[in-house]
């Protein structure tokens, strides 16, 4: 008997071991699969088969979503691959997936790193607002984590964004902060990159000798680190500077030497930038056809990777080349397109450059009236630019004045300290003299001295207390920022940025109490805006969208759907992603009579909005809505009121779906005396009667769920 039990146990043990091993092998196989796919994608990128690499990466992402298993670290490194090959649209999508996963896991450091990469991708695509938003989110995490290296890297990115936005003076501050940190911590590559960007700023400001010094420093710092990519970039920037000081042949030499370094690295983005510069240099030297060829090559790359800034730079150079060749009409066409693009992106400097070109072309064509018109537009733009630069400069000056004021105060303090010391010395001499005369004088001097000492002690103590208070304040602010970040993470749905049901649960009891209190307080005349309204909205046949176009397209529809809801409802209404493709809206300070109008506005807006899912044509969708007054009948406690309301709107939504979708059904209010026949909803929720509204023919045509059984 005993031996049989032992052998049964052994068999069970073996089975468990095999199951565990199989699960492990399955997991390892999935990871190996992702790893192998990423290696394939890397090979495609190396072979410059970008379109194939893009679609393979998106497919991999889709599969990961379907299996609901996103290996965040692998996707982070995949994103970096795309970022380094200037495929910014794809890198954005891949980083977003990794960020979603890291956010769910609460991995703060990884979140911050991914946010930084997202900021870089958005910057290259000239989406500066999003880029800045990502940097600020990452910065608050770096603060919580006290990660100074990350802070410095974020400052470097921040300065680069501001530089590209044309905010030259403002950009200098974060770049110098980053440089200081990298220098103190002996990080040559990062230091060199910061020096390079500061050099760029001075070059934009036409302070060429300062720019040259920074570029030289950047070169010196990188030569030790032997980083070909940076070496190449710095040499091309030096070339750009030489071009400014009108030495095209020297510029060509420097850029070509830079290109040699870059060719080894296969950094296609940096190579395109260098080709752009080389093209400009050839145009400047007079070899316009060679220059134009290089410019067009670089512009094609800028277009394919969505880099507007680079595209505009190329367009400007191309227009100048046409001017040199006296092809004024062609130059005019390029300059016009450039002006329109620059206006679209509110880039004043670019607008002025392109308009100046148009001006020259019109003068050359003898069209002086047009030239004069353009001249006055340029003048206005220059004033606007001066205005915005003045504002930045004034801010900078104010900061400088504050620093000078502080240093003056310190100097004064120092002087008074020296005076005090001299006085003490004199007193000491006198004391010695007096001491030799009488003991009483000695005692008197001792008293003065001890009082002076006491005062010193008090000053030191006060300073320490002030310091401690400051540190405490800083800690308090950091803690509050950390709380705010954590609250954001747990109360928002990452896909649509709408609040989730946890948020509703935290807000609703207060709202219900407030509504009940104000409707008890108010007279009949001002009761009109005291109701709470509840609408449950569900996208029709959403599963088909996932099945037909894929999960990523489904996600895009959900995100755009949330935007439509924000248009339909007021800022003060609570819009919640209830789950999947279901959304719940609670309207405050409303009147129950508004319910049908609101539901119809929402239904109509959704049905008439085209939803872009990345295909050639947008798709159309519809939604169904169930609604009710909140609460529909008795003024119960919060739990009862909310449970009953949700059951009613859910039932009404189900009825809307059964009655044909793309419509709404709901309860405006319940009635104490009922003259009409009770509907299935009255029976279901024990209402004496109710006022029902619907978008379908009439109340009698509604197909109620219970009628089906
Ligand atoms: N893309 C995407 N799909 C989701 C998400 N959450 C839920 N879904 C899908 O939404 C679909 C909901 O399908 P159903 O509940 O059958 O409803 P439906 O197809 O909209 O049909 P009706 O509601 O009856 O009109 C399911 O296929 C879910 O997988 C999400 O966050 N993203």
mmCIF file of C-alpha atoms in Angstrom, residues 50 59 113 226 258 286 307 319 338 458 505 528:
data_model
loop_
_atom_site.group_PDB
_atom_site.id
_atom_site.type_symbol
_atom_site.label_atom_id
_atom_site.label_comp_id
_atom_site.label_asym_id
_atom_site.label_seq_id
_atom_site.Cartn_x
_atom_site.Cartn_y
_atom_site.Cartn_z
ATOM 1 C CA UNK A 50 13.241 50.774 -45.027
ATOM 2 C CA UNK A 59 3.493 43.352 -37.810
ATOM 3 C CA UNK A 113 14.250 56.842 -20.893
ATOM 4 C CA UNK A 226 37.292 58.184 -30.888
ATOM 5 C CA UNK A 258 33.308 64.736 -42.118
ATOM 6 C CA UNK A 286 29.626 78.133 -58.507
ATOM 7 C CA UNK A 307 11.994 65.883 -41.391
ATOM 8 C CA UNK A 319 16.156 78.190 -54.585
ATOM 9 C CA UNK A 338 9.053 77.318 -48.646
ATOM 10 C CA UNK A 458 22.942 83.325 16.661
ATOM 11 C CA UNK A 505 -15.546 56.224 -8.317
ATOM 12 C CA UNK A 528 -33.496 73.958 -13.825
#
